[in-house]
GROMACS .gro file of C-alpha atoms in nm:
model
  403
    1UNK     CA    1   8.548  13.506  -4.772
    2UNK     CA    2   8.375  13.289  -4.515
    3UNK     CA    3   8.292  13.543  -4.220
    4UNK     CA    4   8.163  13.482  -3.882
    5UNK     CA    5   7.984  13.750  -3.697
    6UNK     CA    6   7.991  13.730  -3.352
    7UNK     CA    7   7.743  13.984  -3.134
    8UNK     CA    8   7.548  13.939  -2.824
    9UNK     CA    9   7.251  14.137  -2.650
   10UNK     CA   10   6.902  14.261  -2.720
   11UNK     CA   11   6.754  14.197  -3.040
   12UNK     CA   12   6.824  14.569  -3.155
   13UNK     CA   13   7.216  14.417  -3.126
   14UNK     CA   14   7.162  14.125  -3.315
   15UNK     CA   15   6.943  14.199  -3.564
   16UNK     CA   16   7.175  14.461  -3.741
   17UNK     CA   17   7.452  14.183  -3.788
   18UNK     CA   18   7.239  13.917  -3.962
   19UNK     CA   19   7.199  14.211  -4.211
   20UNK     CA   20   7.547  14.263  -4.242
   21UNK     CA   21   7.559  13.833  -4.309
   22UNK     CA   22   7.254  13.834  -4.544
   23UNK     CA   23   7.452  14.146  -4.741
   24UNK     CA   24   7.747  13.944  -4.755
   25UNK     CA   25   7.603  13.639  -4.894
   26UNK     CA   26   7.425  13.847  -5.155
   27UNK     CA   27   7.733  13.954  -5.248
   28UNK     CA   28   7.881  13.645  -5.288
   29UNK     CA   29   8.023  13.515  -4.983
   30UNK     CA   30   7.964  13.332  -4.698
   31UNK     CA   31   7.842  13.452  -4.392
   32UNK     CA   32   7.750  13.283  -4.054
   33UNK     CA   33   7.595  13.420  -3.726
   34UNK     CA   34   7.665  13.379  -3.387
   35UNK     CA   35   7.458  13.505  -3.182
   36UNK     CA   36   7.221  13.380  -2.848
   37UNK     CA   37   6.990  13.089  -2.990
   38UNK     CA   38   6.677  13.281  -2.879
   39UNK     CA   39   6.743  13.491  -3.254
   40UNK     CA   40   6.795  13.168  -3.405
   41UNK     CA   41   6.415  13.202  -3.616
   42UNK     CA   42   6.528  13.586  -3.641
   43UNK     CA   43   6.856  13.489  -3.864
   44UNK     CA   44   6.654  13.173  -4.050
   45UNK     CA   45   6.432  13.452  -4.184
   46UNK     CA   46   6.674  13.624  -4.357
   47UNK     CA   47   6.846  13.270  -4.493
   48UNK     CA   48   7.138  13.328  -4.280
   49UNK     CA   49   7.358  13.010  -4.099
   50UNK     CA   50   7.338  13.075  -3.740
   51UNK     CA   51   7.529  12.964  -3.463
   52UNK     CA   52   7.324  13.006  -3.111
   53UNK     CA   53   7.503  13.069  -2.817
   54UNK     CA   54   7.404  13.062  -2.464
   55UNK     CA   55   7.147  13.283  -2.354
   56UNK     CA   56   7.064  13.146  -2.014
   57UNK     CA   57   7.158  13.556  -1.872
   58UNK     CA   58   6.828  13.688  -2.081
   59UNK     CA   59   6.646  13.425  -1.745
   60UNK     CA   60   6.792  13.644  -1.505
   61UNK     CA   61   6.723  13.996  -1.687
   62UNK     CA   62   6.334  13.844  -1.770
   63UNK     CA   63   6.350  13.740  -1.365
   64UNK     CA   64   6.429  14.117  -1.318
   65UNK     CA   65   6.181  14.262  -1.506
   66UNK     CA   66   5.889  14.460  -1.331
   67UNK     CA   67   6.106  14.438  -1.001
   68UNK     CA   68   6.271  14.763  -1.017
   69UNK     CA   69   6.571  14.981  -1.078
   70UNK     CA   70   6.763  14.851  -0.740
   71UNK     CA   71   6.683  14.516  -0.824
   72UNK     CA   72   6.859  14.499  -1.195
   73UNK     CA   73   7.177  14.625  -1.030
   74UNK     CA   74   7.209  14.370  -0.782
   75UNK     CA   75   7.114  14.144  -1.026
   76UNK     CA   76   7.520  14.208  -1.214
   77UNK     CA   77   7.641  14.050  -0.933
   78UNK     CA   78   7.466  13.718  -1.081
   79UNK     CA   79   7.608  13.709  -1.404
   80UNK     CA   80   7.928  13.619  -1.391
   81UNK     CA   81   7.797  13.200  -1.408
   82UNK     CA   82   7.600  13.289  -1.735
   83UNK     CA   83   7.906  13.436  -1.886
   84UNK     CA   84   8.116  13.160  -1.825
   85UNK     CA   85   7.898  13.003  -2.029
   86UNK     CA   86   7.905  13.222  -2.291
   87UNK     CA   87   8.223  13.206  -2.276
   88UNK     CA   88   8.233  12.840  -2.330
   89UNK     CA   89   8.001  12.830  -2.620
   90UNK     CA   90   8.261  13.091  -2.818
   91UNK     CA   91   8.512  12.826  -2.813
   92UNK     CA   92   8.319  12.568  -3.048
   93UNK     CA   93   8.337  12.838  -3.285
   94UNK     CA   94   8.665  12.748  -3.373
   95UNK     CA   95   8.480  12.452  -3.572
   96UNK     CA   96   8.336  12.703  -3.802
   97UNK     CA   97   8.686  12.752  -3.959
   98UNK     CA   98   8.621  13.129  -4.063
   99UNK     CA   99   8.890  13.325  -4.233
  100UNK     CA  100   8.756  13.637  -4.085
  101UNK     CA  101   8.597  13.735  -3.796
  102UNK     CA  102   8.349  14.039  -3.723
  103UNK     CA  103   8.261  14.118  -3.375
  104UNK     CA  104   8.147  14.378  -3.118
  105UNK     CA  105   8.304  14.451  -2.799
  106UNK     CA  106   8.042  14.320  -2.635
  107UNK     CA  107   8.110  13.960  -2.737
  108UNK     CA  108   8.425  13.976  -2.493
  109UNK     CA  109   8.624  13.675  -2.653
  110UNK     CA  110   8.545  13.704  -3.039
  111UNK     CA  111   8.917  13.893  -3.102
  112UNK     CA  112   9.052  13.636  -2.898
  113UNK     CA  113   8.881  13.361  -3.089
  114UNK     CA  114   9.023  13.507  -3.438
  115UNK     CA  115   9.358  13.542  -3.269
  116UNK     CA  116   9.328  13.148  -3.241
  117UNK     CA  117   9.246  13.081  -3.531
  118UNK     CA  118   9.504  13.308  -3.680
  119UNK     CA  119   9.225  13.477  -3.897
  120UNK     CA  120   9.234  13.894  -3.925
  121UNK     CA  121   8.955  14.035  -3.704
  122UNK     CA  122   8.750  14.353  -3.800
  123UNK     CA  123   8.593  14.568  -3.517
  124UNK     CA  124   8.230  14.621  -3.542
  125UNK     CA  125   8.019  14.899  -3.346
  126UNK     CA  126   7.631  15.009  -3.347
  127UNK     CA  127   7.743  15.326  -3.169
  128UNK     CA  128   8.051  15.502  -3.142
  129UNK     CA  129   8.280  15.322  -2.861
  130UNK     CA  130   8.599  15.376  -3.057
  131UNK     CA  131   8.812  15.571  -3.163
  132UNK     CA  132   8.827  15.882  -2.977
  133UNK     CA  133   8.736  16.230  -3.105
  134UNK     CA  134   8.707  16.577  -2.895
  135UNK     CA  135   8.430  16.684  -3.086
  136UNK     CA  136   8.177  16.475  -2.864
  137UNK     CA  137   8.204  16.311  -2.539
  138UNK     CA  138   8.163  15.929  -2.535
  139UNK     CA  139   7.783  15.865  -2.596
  140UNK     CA  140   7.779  15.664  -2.241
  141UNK     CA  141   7.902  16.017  -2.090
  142UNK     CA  142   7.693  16.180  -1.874
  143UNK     CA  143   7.506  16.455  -1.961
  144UNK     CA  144   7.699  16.748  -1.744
  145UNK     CA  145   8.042  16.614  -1.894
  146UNK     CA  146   8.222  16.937  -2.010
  147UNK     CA  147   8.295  16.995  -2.340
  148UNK     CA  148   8.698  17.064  -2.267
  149UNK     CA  149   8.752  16.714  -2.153
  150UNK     CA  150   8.555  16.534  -2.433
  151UNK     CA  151   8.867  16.304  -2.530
  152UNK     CA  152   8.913  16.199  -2.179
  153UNK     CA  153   8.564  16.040  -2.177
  154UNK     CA  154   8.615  15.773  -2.379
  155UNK     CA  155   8.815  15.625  -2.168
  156UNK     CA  156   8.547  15.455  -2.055
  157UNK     CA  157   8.503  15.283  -2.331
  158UNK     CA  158   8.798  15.036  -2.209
  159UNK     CA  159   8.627  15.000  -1.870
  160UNK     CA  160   8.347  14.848  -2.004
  161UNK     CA  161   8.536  14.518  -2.031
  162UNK     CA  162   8.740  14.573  -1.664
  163UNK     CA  163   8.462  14.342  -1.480
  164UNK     CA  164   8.510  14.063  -1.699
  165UNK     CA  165   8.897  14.118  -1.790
  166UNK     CA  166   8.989  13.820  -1.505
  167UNK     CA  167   8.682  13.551  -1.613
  168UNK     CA  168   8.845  13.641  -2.034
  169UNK     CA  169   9.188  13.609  -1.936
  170UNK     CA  170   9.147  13.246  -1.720
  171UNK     CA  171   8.939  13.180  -2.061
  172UNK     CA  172   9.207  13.241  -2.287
  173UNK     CA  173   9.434  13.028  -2.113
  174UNK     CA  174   9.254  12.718  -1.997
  175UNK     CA  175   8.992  12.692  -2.325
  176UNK     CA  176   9.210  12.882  -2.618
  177UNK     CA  177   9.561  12.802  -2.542
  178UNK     CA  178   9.625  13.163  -2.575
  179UNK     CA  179   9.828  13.426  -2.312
  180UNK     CA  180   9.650  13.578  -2.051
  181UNK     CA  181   9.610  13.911  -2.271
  182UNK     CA  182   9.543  13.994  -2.596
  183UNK     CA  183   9.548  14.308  -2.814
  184UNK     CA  184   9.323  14.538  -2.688
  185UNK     CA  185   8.970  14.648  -2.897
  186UNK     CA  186   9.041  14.989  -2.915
  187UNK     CA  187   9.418  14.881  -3.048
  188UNK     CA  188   9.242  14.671  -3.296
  189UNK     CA  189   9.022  14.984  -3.438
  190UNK     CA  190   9.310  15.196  -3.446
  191UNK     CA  191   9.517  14.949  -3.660
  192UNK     CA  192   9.231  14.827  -3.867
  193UNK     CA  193   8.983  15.006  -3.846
  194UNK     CA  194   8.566  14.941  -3.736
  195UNK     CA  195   8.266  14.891  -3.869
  196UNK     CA  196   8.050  15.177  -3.761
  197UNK     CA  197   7.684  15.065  -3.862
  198UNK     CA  198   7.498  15.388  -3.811
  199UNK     CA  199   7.341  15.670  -4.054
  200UNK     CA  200   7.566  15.991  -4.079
  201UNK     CA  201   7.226  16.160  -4.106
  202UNK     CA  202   7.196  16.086  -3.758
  203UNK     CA  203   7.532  16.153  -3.634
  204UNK     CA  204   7.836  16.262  -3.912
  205UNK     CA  205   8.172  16.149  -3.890
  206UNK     CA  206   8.427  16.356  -3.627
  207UNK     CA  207   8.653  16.542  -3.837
  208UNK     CA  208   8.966  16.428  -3.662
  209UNK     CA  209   8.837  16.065  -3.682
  210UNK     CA  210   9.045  15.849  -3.981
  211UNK     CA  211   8.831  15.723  -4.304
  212UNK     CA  212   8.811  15.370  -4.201
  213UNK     CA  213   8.590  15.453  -3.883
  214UNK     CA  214   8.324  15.705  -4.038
  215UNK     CA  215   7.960  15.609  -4.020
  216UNK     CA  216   7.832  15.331  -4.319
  217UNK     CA  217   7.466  15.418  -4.267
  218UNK     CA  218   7.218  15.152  -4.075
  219UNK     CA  219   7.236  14.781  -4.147
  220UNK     CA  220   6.869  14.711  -4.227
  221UNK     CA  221   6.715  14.348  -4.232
  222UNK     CA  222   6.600  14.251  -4.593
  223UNK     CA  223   6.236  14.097  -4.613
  224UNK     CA  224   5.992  13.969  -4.544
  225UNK     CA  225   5.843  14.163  -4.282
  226UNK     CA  226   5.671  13.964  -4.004
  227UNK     CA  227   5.286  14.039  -4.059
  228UNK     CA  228   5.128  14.230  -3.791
  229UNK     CA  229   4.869  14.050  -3.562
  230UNK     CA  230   4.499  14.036  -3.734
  231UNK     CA  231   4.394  14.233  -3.432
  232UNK     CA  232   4.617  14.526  -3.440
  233UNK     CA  233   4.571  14.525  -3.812
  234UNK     CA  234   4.188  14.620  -3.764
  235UNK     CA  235   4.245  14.859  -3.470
  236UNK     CA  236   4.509  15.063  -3.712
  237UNK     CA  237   4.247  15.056  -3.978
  238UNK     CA  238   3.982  15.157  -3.773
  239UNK     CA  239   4.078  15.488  -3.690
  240UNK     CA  240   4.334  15.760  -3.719
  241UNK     CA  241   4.740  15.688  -3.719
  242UNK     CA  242   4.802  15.606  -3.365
  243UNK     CA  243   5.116  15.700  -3.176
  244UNK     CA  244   5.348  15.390  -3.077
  245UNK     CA  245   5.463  15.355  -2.721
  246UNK     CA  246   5.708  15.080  -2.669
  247UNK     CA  247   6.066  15.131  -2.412
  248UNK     CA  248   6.227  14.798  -2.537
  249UNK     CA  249   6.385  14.572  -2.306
  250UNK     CA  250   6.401  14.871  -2.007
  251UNK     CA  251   6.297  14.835  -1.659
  252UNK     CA  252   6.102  15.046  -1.491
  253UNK     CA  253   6.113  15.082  -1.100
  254UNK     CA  254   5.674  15.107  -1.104
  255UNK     CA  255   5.555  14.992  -1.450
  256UNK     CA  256   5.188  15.039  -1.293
  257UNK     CA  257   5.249  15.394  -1.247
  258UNK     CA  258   5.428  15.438  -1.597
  259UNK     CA  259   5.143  15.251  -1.791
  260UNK     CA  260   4.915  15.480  -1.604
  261UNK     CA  261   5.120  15.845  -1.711
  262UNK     CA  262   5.134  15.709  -2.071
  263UNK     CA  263   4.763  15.609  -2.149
  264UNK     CA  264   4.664  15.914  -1.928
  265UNK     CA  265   4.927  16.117  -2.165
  266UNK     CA  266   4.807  16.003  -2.479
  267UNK     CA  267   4.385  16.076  -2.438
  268UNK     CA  268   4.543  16.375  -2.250
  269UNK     CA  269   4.640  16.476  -2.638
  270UNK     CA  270   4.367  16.293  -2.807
  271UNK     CA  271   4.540  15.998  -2.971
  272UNK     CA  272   4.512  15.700  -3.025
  273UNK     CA  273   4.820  15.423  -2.882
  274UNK     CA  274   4.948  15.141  -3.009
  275UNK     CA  275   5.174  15.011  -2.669
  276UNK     CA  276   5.397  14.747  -2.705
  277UNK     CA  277   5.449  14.632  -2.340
  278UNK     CA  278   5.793  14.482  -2.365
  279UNK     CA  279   6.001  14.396  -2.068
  280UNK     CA  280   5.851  14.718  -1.869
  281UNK     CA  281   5.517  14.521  -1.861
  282UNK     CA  282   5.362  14.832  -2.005
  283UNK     CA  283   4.959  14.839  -2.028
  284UNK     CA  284   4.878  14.534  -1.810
  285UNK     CA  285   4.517  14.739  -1.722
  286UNK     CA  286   4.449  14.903  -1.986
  287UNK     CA  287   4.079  14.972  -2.054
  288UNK     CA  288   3.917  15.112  -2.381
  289UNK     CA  289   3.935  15.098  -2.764
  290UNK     CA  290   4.119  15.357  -2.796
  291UNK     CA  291   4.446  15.133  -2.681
  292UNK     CA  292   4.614  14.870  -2.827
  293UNK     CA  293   4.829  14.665  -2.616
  294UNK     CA  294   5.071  14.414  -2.777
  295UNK     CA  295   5.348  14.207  -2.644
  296UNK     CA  296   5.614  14.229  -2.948
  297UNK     CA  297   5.571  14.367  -3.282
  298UNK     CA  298   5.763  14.426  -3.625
  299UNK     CA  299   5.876  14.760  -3.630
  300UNK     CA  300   5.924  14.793  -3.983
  301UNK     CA  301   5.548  14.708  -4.033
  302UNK     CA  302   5.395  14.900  -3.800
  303UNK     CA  303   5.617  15.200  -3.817
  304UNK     CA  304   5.501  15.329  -4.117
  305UNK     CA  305   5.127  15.314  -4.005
  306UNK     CA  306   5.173  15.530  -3.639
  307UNK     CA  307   5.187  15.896  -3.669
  308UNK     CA  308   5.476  15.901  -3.367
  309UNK     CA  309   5.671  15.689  -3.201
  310UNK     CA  310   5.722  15.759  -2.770
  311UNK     CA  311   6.078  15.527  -2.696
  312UNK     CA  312   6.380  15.462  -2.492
  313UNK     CA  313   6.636  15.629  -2.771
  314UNK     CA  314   6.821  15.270  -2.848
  315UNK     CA  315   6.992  15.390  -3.181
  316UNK     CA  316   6.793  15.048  -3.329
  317UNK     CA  317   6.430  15.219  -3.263
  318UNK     CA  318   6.586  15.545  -3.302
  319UNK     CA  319   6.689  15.411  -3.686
  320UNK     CA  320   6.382  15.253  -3.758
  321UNK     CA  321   6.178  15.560  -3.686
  322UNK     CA  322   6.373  15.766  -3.864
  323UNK     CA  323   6.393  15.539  -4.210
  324UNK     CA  324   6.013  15.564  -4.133
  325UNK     CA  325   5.964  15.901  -4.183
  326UNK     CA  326   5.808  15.879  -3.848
  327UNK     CA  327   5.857  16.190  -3.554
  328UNK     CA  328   5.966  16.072  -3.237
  329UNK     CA  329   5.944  16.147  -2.793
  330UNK     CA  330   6.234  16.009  -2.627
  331UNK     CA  331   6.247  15.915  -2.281
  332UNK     CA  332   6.581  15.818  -2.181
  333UNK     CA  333   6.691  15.599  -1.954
  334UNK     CA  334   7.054  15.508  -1.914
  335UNK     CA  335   7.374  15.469  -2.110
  336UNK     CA  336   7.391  15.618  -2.461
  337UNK     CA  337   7.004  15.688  -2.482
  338UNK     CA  338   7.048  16.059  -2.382
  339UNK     CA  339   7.288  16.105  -2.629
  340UNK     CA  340   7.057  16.001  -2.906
  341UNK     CA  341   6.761  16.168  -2.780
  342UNK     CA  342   6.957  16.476  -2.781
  343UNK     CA  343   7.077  16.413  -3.150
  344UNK     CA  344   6.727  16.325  -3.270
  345UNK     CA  345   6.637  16.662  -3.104
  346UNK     CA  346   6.884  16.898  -3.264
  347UNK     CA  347   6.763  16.711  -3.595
  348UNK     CA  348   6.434  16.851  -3.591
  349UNK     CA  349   6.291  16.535  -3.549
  350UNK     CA  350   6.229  16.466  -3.174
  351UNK     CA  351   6.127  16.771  -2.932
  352UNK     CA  352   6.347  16.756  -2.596
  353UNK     CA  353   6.303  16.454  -2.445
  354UNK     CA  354   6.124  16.378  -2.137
  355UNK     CA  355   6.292  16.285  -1.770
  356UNK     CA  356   6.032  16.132  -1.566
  357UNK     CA  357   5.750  16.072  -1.772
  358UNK     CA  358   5.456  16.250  -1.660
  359UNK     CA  359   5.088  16.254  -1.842
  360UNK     CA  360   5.068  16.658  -1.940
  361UNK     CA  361   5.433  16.640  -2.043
  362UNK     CA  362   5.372  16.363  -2.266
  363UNK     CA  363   5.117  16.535  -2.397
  364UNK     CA  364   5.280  16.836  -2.440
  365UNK     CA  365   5.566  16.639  -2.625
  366UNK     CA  366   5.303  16.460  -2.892
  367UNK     CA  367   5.184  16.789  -2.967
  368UNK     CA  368   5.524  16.932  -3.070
  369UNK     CA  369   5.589  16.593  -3.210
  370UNK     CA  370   5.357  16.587  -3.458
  371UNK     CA  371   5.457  16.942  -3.568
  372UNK     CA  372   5.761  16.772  -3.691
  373UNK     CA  373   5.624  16.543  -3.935
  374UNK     CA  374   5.786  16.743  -4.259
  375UNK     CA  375   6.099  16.771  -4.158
  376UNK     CA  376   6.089  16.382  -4.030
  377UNK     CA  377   5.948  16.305  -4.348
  378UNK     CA  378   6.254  16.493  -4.513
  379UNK     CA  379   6.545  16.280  -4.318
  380UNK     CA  380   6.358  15.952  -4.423
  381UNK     CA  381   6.394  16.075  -4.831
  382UNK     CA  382   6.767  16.116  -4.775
  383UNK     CA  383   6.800  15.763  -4.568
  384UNK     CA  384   6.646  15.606  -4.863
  385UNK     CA  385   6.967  15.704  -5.088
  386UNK     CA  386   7.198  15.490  -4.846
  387UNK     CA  387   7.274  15.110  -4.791
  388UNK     CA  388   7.455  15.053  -4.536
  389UNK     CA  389   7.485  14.692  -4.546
  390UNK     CA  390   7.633  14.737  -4.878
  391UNK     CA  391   7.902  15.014  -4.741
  392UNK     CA  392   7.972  14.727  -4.481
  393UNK     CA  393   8.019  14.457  -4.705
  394UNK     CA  394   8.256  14.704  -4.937
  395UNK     CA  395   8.436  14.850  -4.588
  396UNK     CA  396   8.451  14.499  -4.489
  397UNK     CA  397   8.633  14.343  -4.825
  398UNK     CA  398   8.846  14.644  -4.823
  399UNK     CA  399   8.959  14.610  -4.482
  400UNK     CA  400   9.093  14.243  -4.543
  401UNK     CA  401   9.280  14.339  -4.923
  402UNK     CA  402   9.457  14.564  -4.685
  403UNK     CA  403   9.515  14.307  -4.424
   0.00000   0.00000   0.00000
């Protein structure tokens, strides 16, 4: 088959997917990304045809980073130009003559773009948006849901799409030739099913969820690793296993104070840090050798050489430190963070995460962390049994003998 995979967001969206394409072309197809061009170098790694997309809305996040919690919400009110864009950009794909589609609900148009083209479209999902279960609120829940009204929560699954329905709908009309409307995503999963790209080491099935939804394990990125910078190379080797501090692509309403809390946290517990600064400008100050402060990193190469990993509790970091054997401290954010820190916590891998992060509690947390090293050590020997691309791929050609 000749697949296009269609996602959008940070680079723990996109990266998955060009592992799902590079599985599928090792398995004899052909496979090509769309994505935003800023992951066009990401996908050419992995020897994967890529499509970029307009990313002119990562301006506006980067314009909003460092300025503060209040400031990132106004800041939806500016978006709806860049996703008109977007928007626009999806409709070339119909030049890539497909005869499937794979896509997240996130991309907005890509089941209207396979509706187009008249090509079967299979849901894809790096957390569970669809279908419904009562065992388990929606992961975007918030924490005091109650337990008796878990099915009604995902609800909100739907209303992730409401601000945007109007801008899709004009869309379809003047740019696909299409209706106004469309089958729905969640009607889509329930009639063929989703991709669910996740470890169910990390979270299991629902037992009143159908076969063609349960978890295929994570969709890991085949070689080569990017090499880690000479410098961090020596500070790693110069010393014990430090513990990695990175929150991704979050904003923080006083990065000062946060950088301060973590550096004071970690010589607080005697360890060394490795901080990747990311979009929370982490470690702009920093003074002494006993921290390392580095824009962007590999993951997969410098995971295996920390002793734990202090993060957000994106299910991408929260997969990556797990296949590394690798305890973890969660502080949580927003959205479905909570819900993984709390999962990585009943594990036995991650003590309770943190709410506002404070020095002593940070270094209360490392110090429990690192208690947890066996039993982290255990989930990464039962990871390494799965691939998850491959279940995708198989899912995947199953799905469409059945369409």
């Amino acid at each position: 088959m000749k697949a296009l995979v269609i996602t959008t967001g940070s680079r723990g969206d996109v990266q998955p997917f060009i592992a799902l394409a590079a599985g599928l072309n090792a398995h004899g197809h052909e496979a090509v990304v769309a994505a935003p061009r800023r992951f066009e170098a990401l996908s050419g790694s992995a020897a994967v045809a890529f499509v970029g997309l307009d990313d002119s809305i990562f301006a506006l996040q980067e314009e909003l980073s460092g300025s503060g919690v209040g400031a990132a919400l106004t800041g939806v009110r500016r978006a709806r130009p860049y996703l008109r864009r977007w928007l626009s950009d999806l409709t070339g794909l119909v030049d890539v003559q497909p005869n499937v589609i794979v896509c997240t609900r996130k991309t907005l148009g890509g089941t209207a773009l396979a509706e187009r083209l008249g090509v079967p479209v299979v849901p894809a999902q790096l957390i569970p948006l669809e279908p419904a279960t009562a065992q388990y609120p929606i992961p975007l829940a918030p924490a005091w849901w109650p337990s008796a009204a878990n099915k009604l929560s995902w609800r909100a699954s739907g209303a992730l799409e409401a601000p945007w329905r109007s801008m899709v709908a004009q869309w379809r009309i003047d740019q696909l030739g299409l209706s106004a409307r469309g089958a729905s995503y969640g009607s889509l999963v329930d009639q063929v099913g989703v991709l669910s790209a996740w470890s169910p080491h990390l979270l299991p099935a629902p037992a009143d969820w159908p076969a063609h939804a349960a978890p295929l394990g994570f969709w890991t990125l085949p070689g080569p690793v990017e090499p880690l910078p000479d410098a961090l190379g020596r500070f790693l080797d110069a010393g014990e296993p430090p513990v990695l501090v990175g929150f991704g692509s979050m904003l923080d309403a006083d990065p000062a104070r946060l950088s301060d809390e973590v550096i004071a946290g970690l010589r607080m517990a005697g360890r060394r840090g490795v901080v990747v600064s990311g979009w929370a400008g982490l470690g702009a100050a920093v003074n002494g050798d006993d921290i390392f402060v580095v824009d962007q990193a590999d993951y997969r190469a410098l995971l295996p050489r920390v002793a734990v990993a202090v993060h957000h509790g994106g299910v991408g970091t929260a997969a990556a430190a797990l296949t590394a054997g690798i305890p973890q401290v969660v502080r949580p954010y927003f959205g479905d963070q909570p819900f993984w820190a709390s999962r990585l916590h009943a594990m036995g891998v991650a003590p309770a995460p943190l709410g506002r992060l404070r020095s002593a509690a940070l270094a209360e947390r490392l110090t429990q962390a690192v208690a947890l090293a066996p039993t982290a050590q255990q989930v990464a020997d039962r990871l390494a049994g799965e691939d998850g691309v491959a279940a995708g791929v198989d899912r995947l050609e199953r799905l469409i003998e059945d369409h």
